[in-house]
Amino acid sequence: MESKESSLGTPSAAASNADDLGLTQFQGFWIPSRSVPTSSIIAFQKNFQALDDDIIVVSKPKSGTTWLKALVFSIVNRHHYTFSNTPLNSTNPHLLVPYLDIHLYKKNPNPDLSTISSPRLFSTHLPYPMLADSIKRSNCRIVYIIRNPFDIIVSLWHFLRFMDDRSVEDHFEMFCRGEEGYGPFWDHALGYWNMSLEKPSNVLFLRYEELKEDPVAQTKRLAAFLGFPFSIEEEKTGMVNQIVDFCSFNNLKDLEVNKTGKNPGSIIPNNKLFFRSGKVGDYVNHLSPTAVERLSNILEEKLSGSGLTF
Ligand code: A3P
């Protein structure tokens, strides 16, 4: 995508219906600037100092972020908590793995993160080129989760209905133009895909669909990448399965905090919205075969030669 914005400076006033939705073209991507002011992105880019053992969960919205945060938190903290006293029972995963831009650097342009115990768990929806340089220079680990874009469109449409009355077709059209939160999708995906090939010990590329299909194998892969591999003893005693079951859609969705809670300061009216149906392929109920073919063709062209396919 052509950037209308040169560096860390002022966002462009690109006129389109993206404008009405609070999407601002900034550093080559469409940023939902009502929840992520560009000033908090600039503060994060300037001030965040990554540590080598930091873990950063990255996604485009509606790709399985909440699920991945619960898994990462559970893997890393499995020696500190049992399943009955884990903070996940009473706290939504988004607060346990806070967003650097939506939470931390929005509240304070230079927050004190030095008191957080290692490994620090953070998250962001920002594309790779927009990450703080200290992340790129450090040895920290980035876990990127991606989902097929057809399900993302449908999931986002449902999710935003509390504040946005666009039809699923409108969402689809904007998605095809790359005009969606943190889009274009293909540029976002390619940034992390290429880094996962270039620096496989620093960037892990996970797919929502693979996690659904074989959560045990993918959770083991995730734990090994994070530097918290399961021991043979843990595998024998069922620790991996217990984490997978605890973080499953049905378990997380039925926790009181995720049924009736709301995250302080969030524009999202309740945590329930993060748990809708958790299925692969729901898009066939909402997008026509012609629409699917059209976006497939766009993706084929945009991702051509990268090895990344959907
Ligand atoms: P659907 O709307 O298709 O149901 P994000 O966390 O990035 O906002 O993504 C939300 C999507 O992940 C929603 O998809 C939600 O239902 C699904 N989801 C949330 N928790 C999940 C879990 N534990 N397992 C599988 N899917 C989950």
Tab-separated table of C-alpha atoms and ligand atoms in Angstrom:
chain	number	residue	atom	x	y	z
A	1	MET	CA	0.000	0.000	0.000
A	2	GLU	CA	1.183	3.511	-0.773
A	3	SER	CA	1.773	5.386	2.440
A	4	LYS	CA	0.447	8.932	2.550
A	5	GLU	CA	2.485	9.442	5.713
A	6	SER	CA	6.223	9.614	5.768
A	7	SER	CA	7.565	8.756	9.222
A	8	LEU	CA	6.462	9.128	12.822
A	9	GLY	CA	4.793	12.434	11.957
A	10	THR	CA	1.242	13.597	11.503
A	11	PRO	CA	-1.373	11.177	10.235
A	12	SER	CA	-2.761	11.951	6.808
A	13	ALA	CA	-6.372	13.010	6.460
A	14	ALA	CA	-7.167	10.393	3.808
A	15	ALA	CA	-10.790	10.958	2.859
A	16	SER	CA	-12.902	7.834	2.496
A	17	ASN	CA	-15.562	6.058	4.470
A	18	ALA	CA	-12.696	4.688	6.554
A	19	ASP	CA	-12.676	8.196	7.985
A	20	ASP	CA	-16.203	7.843	9.367
A	21	LEU	CA	-15.096	4.712	11.198
A	22	GLY	CA	-12.178	6.415	12.849
A	23	LEU	CA	-9.609	4.682	10.647
A	24	THR	CA	-6.557	6.834	10.072
A	25	GLN	CA	-3.887	6.075	7.520
A	26	PHE	CA	-0.664	6.140	9.499
A	27	GLN	CA	2.786	4.833	8.588
A	28	GLY	CA	1.281	2.860	5.709
A	29	PHE	CA	-1.539	1.110	7.625
A	30	TRP	CA	-5.116	1.876	8.648
A	31	ILE	CA	-5.173	2.495	12.390
A	32	PRO	CA	-8.416	2.569	14.437
A	33	SER	CA	-7.325	5.805	16.016
A	34	ARG	CA	-10.301	6.116	18.371
A	35	SER	CA	-8.982	3.216	20.411
A	36	VAL	CA	-5.318	3.659	19.463
A	37	PRO	CA	-4.417	7.338	19.144
A	38	THR	CA	-1.419	7.755	16.871
A	39	SER	CA	0.256	9.634	19.751
A	40	SER	CA	0.326	6.423	21.815
A	41	ILE	CA	1.909	4.547	18.898
A	42	ILE	CA	4.594	7.202	18.590
A	43	ALA	CA	5.226	7.102	22.357
A	44	PHE	CA	5.537	3.298	22.228
A	45	GLN	CA	7.918	3.476	19.272
A	46	LYS	CA	10.102	6.063	20.982
A	47	ASN	CA	10.069	4.860	24.565
A	48	PHE	CA	9.533	1.110	24.773
A	49	GLN	CA	12.721	-0.754	25.711
A	50	ALA	CA	12.360	-4.447	24.959
A	51	LEU	CA	14.098	-7.037	27.111
A	52	ASP	CA	15.476	-10.235	25.632
A	53	ASP	CA	13.018	-12.383	27.575
A	54	ASP	CA	9.904	-10.333	26.721
A	55	ILE	CA	7.077	-12.187	25.003
A	56	ILE	CA	4.839	-10.241	22.646
A	57	VAL	CA	1.537	-11.642	21.363
A	58	VAL	CA	0.635	-10.129	18.001
A	59	SER	CA	-2.437	-10.482	15.811
A	60	LYS	CA	-4.929	-8.680	13.688
A	61	PRO	CA	-8.185	-8.340	15.619
A	62	LYS	CA	-10.474	-11.398	15.504
A	63	SER	CA	-7.682	-13.852	14.736
A	64	GLY	CA	-7.772	-15.666	18.093
A	65	THR	CA	-5.847	-13.133	20.213
A	66	THR	CA	-7.830	-13.805	23.405
A	67	TRP	CA	-7.246	-17.544	23.091
A	68	LEU	CA	-3.526	-17.127	22.419
A	69	LYS	CA	-3.129	-14.768	25.384
A	70	ALA	CA	-4.748	-17.348	27.677
A	71	LEU	CA	-2.451	-20.078	26.343
A	72	VAL	CA	0.719	-18.009	26.640
A	73	PHE	CA	-0.179	-16.865	30.164
A	74	SER	CA	-0.964	-20.445	31.230
A	75	ILE	CA	2.211	-21.920	29.723
A	76	VAL	CA	4.525	-19.323	31.222
A	77	ASN	CA	2.878	-19.287	34.657
A	78	ARG	CA	2.129	-22.989	35.058
A	79	HIS	CA	4.538	-23.367	37.976
A	80	HIS	CA	3.081	-20.351	39.795
A	81	TYR	CA	-0.613	-21.163	39.720
A	82	THR	CA	-2.962	-24.119	39.741
A	83	PHE	CA	-6.029	-24.201	37.514
A	84	SER	CA	-8.163	-23.221	40.489
A	85	ASN	CA	-6.175	-20.160	41.490
A	86	THR	CA	-4.946	-18.880	38.104
A	87	PRO	CA	-5.809	-15.193	37.566
A	88	LEU	CA	-7.493	-16.290	34.333
A	89	ASN	CA	-10.444	-17.397	36.488
A	90	SER	CA	-11.186	-13.835	37.458
A	91	THR	CA	-9.453	-11.653	34.863
A	92	ASN	CA	-10.007	-11.414	31.122
A	93	PRO	CA	-6.876	-12.498	29.161
A	94	HIS	CA	-6.574	-9.039	27.591
A	95	LEU	CA	-5.714	-7.539	30.976
A	96	LEU	CA	-3.160	-10.222	31.813
A	97	VAL	CA	-1.332	-9.699	28.525
A	98	PRO	CA	-1.894	-5.959	28.059
A	99	TYR	CA	-1.707	-4.113	24.765
A	100	LEU	CA	1.358	-1.894	24.539
A	101	ASP	CA	-0.465	0.662	22.430
A	102	ILE	CA	-4.135	0.323	23.432
A	103	HIS	CA	-3.398	0.074	27.174
A	104	LEU	CA	0.088	0.956	28.400
A	105	TYR	CA	1.350	3.793	26.174
A	106	LYS	CA	-2.139	5.258	25.811
A	107	LYS	CA	-2.434	5.868	29.563
A	108	ASN	CA	1.096	7.199	29.896
A	109	PRO	CA	3.626	8.064	27.154
A	110	ASN	CA	6.452	6.629	29.260
A	111	PRO	CA	5.058	4.034	31.685
A	112	ASP	CA	7.339	2.361	34.221
A	113	LEU	CA	7.401	-1.267	33.101
A	114	SER	CA	10.473	-2.135	35.145
A	115	THR	CA	8.498	-3.621	38.037
A	116	ILE	CA	6.827	-6.281	35.884
A	117	SER	CA	8.353	-9.666	36.587
A	118	SER	CA	10.099	-11.563	33.813
A	119	PRO	CA	9.174	-12.715	31.345
A	120	ARG	CA	7.001	-9.692	30.678
A	121	LEU	CA	3.942	-10.492	28.563
A	122	PHE	CA	2.706	-7.812	26.193
A	123	SER	CA	0.565	-7.660	23.084
A	124	THR	CA	-0.172	-5.474	20.094
A	125	HIS	CA	-2.122	-5.444	16.849
A	126	LEU	CA	0.478	-3.228	15.175
A	127	PRO	CA	2.153	-4.449	11.977
A	128	TYR	CA	5.839	-5.422	12.072
A	129	PRO	CA	7.192	-2.208	10.509
A	130	MET	CA	5.452	-0.199	13.235
A	131	LEU	CA	7.007	-2.046	16.184
A	132	ALA	CA	9.471	-0.177	18.389
A	133	ASP	CA	13.020	-0.578	17.096
A	134	SER	CA	14.086	-1.976	20.466
A	135	ILE	CA	11.872	-5.023	19.790
A	136	LYS	CA	13.510	-5.595	16.428
A	137	ARG	CA	16.983	-5.245	17.896
A	138	SER	CA	16.357	-7.408	20.962
A	139	ASN	CA	16.131	-11.147	21.249
A	140	CYS	CA	12.550	-11.078	22.527
A	141	ARG	CA	9.950	-13.508	21.242
A	142	ILE	CA	6.971	-12.573	19.108
A	143	VAL	CA	4.066	-14.966	18.655
A	144	TYR	CA	1.860	-14.016	15.723
A	145	ILE	CA	-1.526	-15.630	15.242
A	146	ILE	CA	-3.280	-15.477	11.906
A	147	ARG	CA	-6.697	-16.666	10.800
A	148	ASN	CA	-8.290	-17.125	7.413
A	149	PRO	CA	-9.445	-13.656	6.379
A	150	PHE	CA	-12.970	-14.775	5.495
A	151	ASP	CA	-13.669	-15.783	9.106
A	152	ILE	CA	-11.943	-12.604	10.318
A	153	ILE	CA	-14.358	-10.469	8.286
A	154	VAL	CA	-17.417	-12.268	9.656
A	155	SER	CA	-16.085	-12.277	13.223
A	156	LEU	CA	-15.289	-8.551	13.059
A	157	TRP	CA	-18.686	-7.737	11.618
A	158	HIS	CA	-20.410	-9.495	14.544
A	159	PHE	CA	-18.009	-7.991	17.078
A	160	LEU	CA	-18.467	-4.367	15.971
A	161	ARG	CA	-22.232	-4.469	15.753
A	162	PHE	CA	-22.546	-2.687	19.106
A	163	MET	CA	-21.135	0.484	17.481
A	164	ASP	CA	-21.210	-0.008	13.722
A	165	ASP	CA	-24.220	-0.792	11.563
A	166	ARG	CA	-22.342	-1.617	8.360
A	167	SER	CA	-23.410	-4.799	6.605
A	168	VAL	CA	-21.084	-7.758	6.238
A	169	GLU	CA	-20.856	-6.802	2.543
A	170	ASP	CA	-19.587	-3.333	3.485
A	171	HIS	CA	-16.956	-4.890	5.735
A	172	PHE	CA	-15.983	-7.199	2.915
A	173	GLU	CA	-15.576	-4.369	0.398
A	174	MET	CA	-13.390	-2.341	2.734
A	175	PHE	CA	-11.315	-5.413	3.577
A	176	CYS	CA	-10.687	-6.013	-0.135
A	177	ARG	CA	-9.431	-2.437	-0.421
A	178	GLY	CA	-7.155	-2.965	2.593
A	179	GLU	CA	-9.168	-0.368	4.542
A	180	GLU	CA	-9.727	-2.131	7.857
A	181	GLY	CA	-8.227	-1.893	11.310
A	182	TYR	CA	-4.435	-2.460	11.052
A	183	GLY	CA	-4.894	-3.399	7.395
A	184	PRO	CA	-4.158	-4.116	4.677
A	185	PHE	CA	-4.412	-7.702	5.899
A	186	TRP	CA	-1.818	-8.944	3.387
A	187	ASP	CA	0.815	-6.375	4.398
A	188	HIS	CA	0.239	-7.157	8.079
A	189	ALA	CA	0.536	-10.904	7.481
A	190	LEU	CA	3.555	-10.630	5.198
A	191	GLY	CA	5.529	-8.547	7.695
A	192	TYR	CA	5.361	-11.279	10.338
A	193	TRP	CA	5.498	-14.157	7.854
A	194	ASN	CA	8.765	-12.900	6.403
A	195	MET	CA	10.240	-12.306	9.865
A	196	SER	CA	9.228	-15.817	10.966
A	197	LEU	CA	11.255	-17.152	8.039
A	198	GLU	CA	14.171	-14.819	8.653
A	199	LYS	CA	14.302	-15.125	12.477
A	200	PRO	CA	12.477	-18.350	13.407
A	201	SER	CA	13.728	-18.327	16.975
A	202	ASN	CA	12.254	-14.847	17.499
A	203	VAL	CA	9.002	-14.931	15.521
A	204	LEU	CA	6.513	-17.813	15.612
A	205	PHE	CA	3.737	-17.839	13.027
A	206	LEU	CA	0.654	-19.679	14.334
A	207	ARG	CA	-2.582	-20.340	12.495
A	208	TYR	CA	-5.956	-20.297	14.270
A	209	GLU	CA	-7.123	-23.215	12.154
A	210	GLU	CA	-4.111	-25.367	13.110
A	211	LEU	CA	-4.633	-24.534	16.757
A	212	LYS	CA	-8.260	-25.663	16.428
A	213	GLU	CA	-7.300	-28.833	14.612
A	214	ASP	CA	-4.555	-30.003	16.941
A	215	PRO	CA	-4.410	-27.796	20.040
A	216	VAL	CA	-2.131	-30.194	21.931
A	217	ALA	CA	0.568	-30.299	19.246
A	218	GLN	CA	0.367	-26.537	18.679
A	219	THR	CA	0.485	-25.798	22.409
A	220	LYS	CA	3.629	-27.907	22.712
A	221	ARG	CA	5.125	-26.066	19.759
A	222	LEU	CA	4.219	-22.737	21.352
A	223	ALA	CA	5.698	-23.698	24.737
A	224	ALA	CA	8.957	-24.855	23.135
A	225	PHE	CA	9.222	-21.617	21.165
A	226	LEU	CA	8.586	-19.527	24.284
A	227	GLY	CA	11.432	-21.275	26.102
A	228	PHE	CA	9.009	-23.087	28.449
A	229	PRO	CA	8.930	-26.590	26.906
A	230	PHE	CA	6.862	-29.295	28.579
A	231	SER	CA	8.911	-31.988	30.289
A	232	ILE	CA	8.250	-35.656	29.591
A	233	GLU	CA	6.870	-35.878	33.114
A	234	GLU	CA	4.450	-32.994	32.424
A	235	GLU	CA	3.322	-34.622	29.208
A	236	LYS	CA	2.763	-37.909	31.042
A	237	THR	CA	0.744	-36.299	33.804
A	238	GLY	CA	-1.483	-34.491	31.295
A	239	MET	CA	-0.328	-30.893	31.845
A	240	VAL	CA	-0.564	-30.028	28.135
A	241	ASN	CA	-4.126	-31.347	27.880
A	242	GLN	CA	-5.117	-29.527	31.038
A	243	ILE	CA	-3.864	-26.208	29.672
A	244	VAL	CA	-5.607	-26.855	26.351
A	245	ASP	CA	-8.859	-27.693	28.155
A	246	PHE	CA	-8.621	-24.714	30.471
A	247	CYS	CA	-8.052	-22.339	27.518
A	248	SER	CA	-10.719	-23.947	25.349
A	249	PHE	CA	-13.505	-21.797	23.985
A	250	ASN	CA	-16.154	-23.472	26.147
A	251	ASN	CA	-14.209	-23.151	29.379
A	252	LEU	CA	-13.119	-19.521	28.937
A	253	LYS	CA	-16.503	-18.359	27.680
A	254	ASP	CA	-18.278	-19.823	30.734
A	255	LEU	CA	-16.101	-18.091	33.309
A	256	GLU	CA	-18.121	-15.418	35.070
A	257	VAL	CA	-15.545	-12.712	34.227
A	258	ASN	CA	-15.946	-13.461	30.528
A	259	LYS	CA	-19.743	-13.786	30.704
A	260	THR	CA	-20.582	-10.614	32.573
A	261	GLY	CA	-17.325	-8.678	33.089
A	262	LYS	CA	-16.028	-5.596	31.313
A	263	ASN	CA	-12.435	-4.454	31.018
A	264	PRO	CA	-11.905	-1.093	32.743
A	265	GLY	CA	-11.423	1.772	30.297
A	266	SER	CA	-12.210	-0.373	27.255
A	267	ILE	CA	-14.631	0.790	24.578
A	268	ILE	CA	-15.801	-2.837	24.267
A	269	PRO	CA	-19.065	-3.029	26.250
A	270	ASN	CA	-18.453	-6.490	27.711
A	271	ASN	CA	-16.007	-9.374	27.653
A	272	LYS	CA	-18.686	-11.692	26.279
A	273	LEU	CA	-18.052	-10.188	22.845
A	274	PHE	CA	-14.633	-11.852	22.697
A	275	PHE	CA	-16.336	-15.275	22.696
A	276	ARG	CA	-18.882	-15.770	19.913
A	277	SER	CA	-18.766	-19.228	18.303
A	278	GLY	CA	-15.055	-20.073	17.968
A	279	LYS	CA	-15.546	-22.100	14.782
A	280	VAL	CA	-13.591	-22.453	11.569
A	281	GLY	CA	-15.440	-21.743	8.332
A	282	ASP	CA	-18.491	-19.817	9.603
A	283	TYR	CA	-17.917	-17.438	6.681
A	284	VAL	CA	-19.785	-19.779	4.321
A	285	ASN	CA	-22.994	-18.692	6.087
A	286	HIS	CA	-22.350	-15.007	5.375
A	287	LEU	CA	-20.159	-14.530	2.292
A	288	SER	CA	-21.212	-15.561	-1.207
A	289	PRO	CA	-18.992	-17.946	-3.220
A	290	THR	CA	-18.383	-15.067	-5.657
A	291	ALA	CA	-17.158	-12.828	-2.846
A	292	VAL	CA	-14.877	-15.590	-1.532
A	293	GLU	CA	-13.440	-16.123	-4.984
A	294	ARG	CA	-12.832	-12.412	-5.420
A	295	LEU	CA	-10.897	-12.043	-2.170
A	296	SER	CA	-9.024	-15.287	-2.866
A	297	ASN	CA	-7.823	-13.786	-6.144
A	298	ILE	CA	-6.733	-10.584	-4.426
A	299	LEU	CA	-4.804	-12.599	-1.826
A	300	GLU	CA	-3.191	-14.756	-4.449
A	301	GLU	CA	-1.890	-11.664	-6.175
A	302	LYS	CA	-0.821	-9.799	-3.013
A	303	LEU	CA	0.918	-12.820	-1.467
A	304	SER	CA	2.383	-14.157	-4.664
A	305	GLY	CA	5.927	-15.476	-4.290
A	306	SER	CA	5.860	-15.283	-0.473
A	307	GLY	CA	4.928	-18.909	0.198
A	308	LEU	CA	2.032	-17.707	2.379
A	309	THR	CA	-1.342	-19.087	1.297
A	310	PHE	CA	-4.918	-19.311	2.599
B	1	A3P	P1	-15.730	-15.887	16.186
B	1	A3P	O1	-16.305	-14.525	16.148
B	1	A3P	O2	-15.564	-16.483	14.827
B	1	A3P	O3	-16.444	-16.806	17.108
B	1	A3P	P2	-9.868	-12.141	19.028
B	1	A3P	O4	-9.591	-12.796	20.325
B	1	A3P	O5	-8.644	-11.924	18.199
B	1	A3P	O6	-10.700	-10.923	19.206
B	1	A3P	O7	-10.697	-13.187	18.158
B	1	A3P	C1	-12.024	-13.506	18.526
B	1	A3P	C2	-12.404	-14.779	17.836
B	1	A3P	O8	-11.766	-15.881	18.507
B	1	A3P	C3	-13.898	-15.030	17.939
B	1	A3P	O9	-14.243	-15.775	16.779
B	1	A3P	C4	-13.969	-15.842	19.221
B	1	A3P	O10	-15.162	-16.577	19.366
B	1	A3P	C5	-12.763	-16.753	19.030
B	1	A3P	N1	-12.278	-17.308	20.299
B	1	A3P	C6	-12.180	-16.703	21.509
B	1	A3P	N2	-11.689	-17.549	22.417
B	1	A3P	C7	-11.454	-18.716	21.787
B	1	A3P	C8	-10.955	-19.987	22.213
B	1	A3P	N3	-10.601	-20.212	23.470
B	1	A3P	N4	-10.865	-20.968	21.284
B	1	A3P	C9	-11.222	-20.747	19.998
B	1	A3P	N5	-11.722	-19.568	19.538
B	1	A3P	C10	-11.829	-18.561	20.422
